[in-house]
Amino acid sequence: MSKVYLIGAGPGDEELITLKAIRLLKKCDIVLYDRLTNDNLLKYLRDDCKVYYCGKKPGSHYKTQDEINDMLVLYAKQGHTVGRIKGGDPYIFGRGGEEALRLHEEGIDFEVIPGITSPISVLNYSGIPTTHRKIAQSFHVYIGKSSDKLNIDWKIVSKIEGTNIFLMGLESLDMIVSNLIENGKDKNTPVGVIMEGTTANQKKVIGSLDNIVKKVRKAGLKSPCIIVVGDVVSFNEKLNWYEKKPLFGLNICVTRSKEQSKEISEKIIDLGGEVTEINTIKVVDTSENLDKYKEKLSEYDYVVLTSINAVNIFFKRLQDLEIDIRTIKAKFIVIGSKTSKVLKEKGIIPFAIPEHFVAESLIEKMKEFVVSGDKILLPQSKIARPYTYESLKEFGCKVDKVDLYDTVEGDIRNKESIDETMDEVDIILFTSPSTVKNLIKMVGIDKIKDKKIISIGDITKKELDRWELKCVKCDKCTTESLIEKIISIKKEELDV
């Protein structure tokens, strides 16, 4: 049965979306989204969900509101479950009411999913409490621009003792200030103007009614902005928690698969950075290749797992085949602390872990105990380097190499907005040669060459060198090492 969900996505920080919104996005066949929503929210969609970009950039709308309304009606009547992702809350100056009324008129079933609204959240991220006991016991939100005359009684607004908040009012700032002063508001009243709050582009200008216009012009703020007038603005330094985070102001592009991006993305966000997630690779399960070896599993001396994907897919296939893990007598060898951790979660302690997380180090470690004639199972990626397999064969080992999974080029869900998205990126993280090659193919080298680039290891760096892309190299293939490099780049820029 068809249905439309009008979903509030919050103000920009991708984590300010509700659990209910995420759950319902996974139900959708078709999704329409605006410029003011975070593209990373598209990762919650099913692979077969169709995505339409509606734009809504100031002065350059990609789709008109009537066109959006028509699309919602059309796809719903075709029997689809449709998601309409809107920045902030659908009903707070977001035309969600217009969309809902059109759906009602057409007899289409719909639900509205509230979103965290910018008048509260953006002020929070700017160190400004919307209300404060004894200082501001109320807050009032106004639209700062309109196709018609603003319907604001300035005589009343200027006398309000609480907090006055104007959305989408940057172009009207001079008029707003003038009306407040002319109607009796003290010209020394604190004012804050916040651009693109809760994102890496957040920029804040603090002043008073008599000087805020001049300060904002000098700072070069651009829409979207929120204007806040009231004594609560004076708290902005003491309560300024977000802008003091070590990675604040940086937009960092993570190019791993969806499954591998989670850990590094969350650490970046926790440190105040914004993540642009482009899944340049997609993992395709080919573990049925393991089936022909299932009768031999009890005969192996060693099982070598070189990635988290290999661990997870290997054990999932064993489960699908209803194979008792206790029948495997082999010792398990892994590359990397994270792979080791995942293996331990399966109830198995690795027999050996190389000092460095590369194939060469793995072979050096295995030289200590492997002997000719040992039977070794090597479940790995189809595109894995042949070094491990060939080296073990040279030892005289009997090696069964299984293509457990393949890594293919990922998909860009936000094709219409990818250029705008890449323009916002400051740093790109590459963790393998395939992430380099695939991102170049997906967005073009011109969108990459002027960015700061961090690579993991020599092999990834060689691929970047081939494209004449300068980079900073991480010698350790760990999330912690990547974070340290990002922080060092930020520090260098500040020192300059």
CSV table of N, CA and C in Angstrom, one decimal, residues 418-419 421-425 428 430 436-453 467-469:
chain,number,residue,atom,x,y,z
A,418,ILE,N,26.6,15.9,-6.3
A,418,ILE,CA,27.9,15.5,-5.9
A,418,ILE,C,29.0,16.6,-6.1
A,419,ASP,N,28.8,17.4,-7.1
A,419,ASP,CA,29.8,18.5,-7.3
A,419,ASP,C,29.8,19.5,-6.1
A,421,THR,N,28.7,18.8,-3.1
A,421,THR,CA,29.2,18.1,-2.0
A,421,THR,C,30.7,18.0,-1.9
A,422,MET,N,31.4,17.8,-3.1
A,422,MET,CA,32.8,17.7,-3.1
A,422,MET,C,33.5,19.1,-2.9
A,423,ASP,N,32.8,20.1,-3.3
A,423,ASP,CA,33.3,21.5,-3.1
A,423,ASP,C,33.5,21.8,-1.7
A,424,GLU,N,32.7,21.1,-0.8
A,424,GLU,CA,32.8,21.4,0.7
A,424,GLU,C,33.9,20.6,1.3
A,425,VAL,N,34.5,19.6,0.7
A,425,VAL,CA,35.5,18.8,1.3
A,425,VAL,C,36.8,19.5,1.4
A,428,ILE,N,40.7,14.4,2.1
A,428,ILE,CA,40.2,13.1,1.6
A,428,ILE,C,41.1,12.0,2.2
A,430,PHE,N,42.2,8.1,1.9
A,430,PHE,CA,42.3,6.9,1.0
A,430,PHE,C,42.9,5.8,1.7
A,436,VAL,N,41.3,5.0,-4.4
A,436,VAL,CA,41.8,6.1,-5.2
A,436,VAL,C,41.2,6.1,-6.6
A,437,LYS,N,41.4,4.9,-7.3
A,437,LYS,CA,40.9,4.8,-8.7
A,437,LYS,C,39.4,5.0,-8.8
A,438,ASN,N,38.7,4.5,-7.8
A,438,ASN,CA,37.2,4.6,-7.9
A,438,ASN,C,36.7,6.0,-7.7
A,439,LEU,N,37.3,6.7,-6.7
A,439,LEU,CA,36.8,8.1,-6.5
A,439,LEU,C,37.1,9.0,-7.7
A,440,ILE,N,38.3,8.8,-8.3
A,440,ILE,CA,38.6,9.5,-9.5
A,440,ILE,C,37.6,9.3,-10.6
A,441,LYS,N,37.2,8.0,-10.8
A,441,LYS,CA,36.2,7.6,-11.8
A,441,LYS,C,34.9,8.2,-11.4
A,442,MET,N,34.5,8.3,-10.2
A,442,MET,CA,33.2,8.7,-9.7
A,442,MET,C,33.0,10.2,-9.8
A,443,VAL,N,34.0,11.0,-9.4
A,443,VAL,CA,33.8,12.4,-9.3
A,443,VAL,C,34.8,13.2,-10.2
A,444,GLY,N,35.8,12.6,-10.7
A,444,GLY,CA,36.7,13.3,-11.6
A,444,GLY,C,37.9,13.8,-10.8
A,445,ILE,N,39.1,13.8,-11.4
A,445,ILE,CA,40.3,14.2,-10.7
A,445,ILE,C,40.3,15.6,-10.4
A,446,ASP,N,39.6,16.5,-11.1
A,446,ASP,CA,39.6,17.9,-10.8
A,446,ASP,C,39.0,18.2,-9.5
A,447,LYS,N,38.1,17.4,-9.0
A,447,LYS,CA,37.4,17.5,-7.7
A,447,LYS,C,38.3,17.0,-6.5
A,448,ILE,N,39.5,16.4,-6.9
A,448,ILE,CA,40.3,15.8,-5.9
A,448,ILE,C,41.7,16.5,-5.8
A,449,LYS,N,42.2,17.0,-6.9
A,449,LYS,CA,43.6,17.4,-6.9
A,449,LYS,C,43.9,18.6,-6.0
A,450,ASP,N,43.0,19.4,-5.7
A,450,ASP,CA,43.3,20.6,-4.8
A,450,ASP,C,42.9,20.3,-3.3
A,451,LYS,N,42.6,19.1,-3.0
A,451,LYS,CA,42.3,18.8,-1.6
A,451,LYS,C,43.5,18.3,-0.9
A,452,LYS,N,43.5,18.4,0.5
A,452,LYS,CA,44.5,17.7,1.3
A,452,LYS,C,44.2,16.2,1.2
A,453,ILE,N,45.2,15.4,1.1
A,453,ILE,CA,45.0,13.9,0.9
A,453,ILE,C,45.8,13.2,1.9
A,467,TRP,N,48.8,9.2,-10.2
A,467,TRP,CA,47.9,10.2,-10.7
A,467,TRP,C,48.4,11.6,-10.4
A,468,GLU,N,49.7,11.7,-9.9
A,468,GLU,CA,50.3,13.0,-9.5
A,468,GLU,C,49.5,13.7,-8.5
A,469,LEU,N,49.0,13.0,-7.5
A,469,LEU,CA,48.3,13.6,-6.4
A,469,LEU,C,49.1,13.6,-5.1
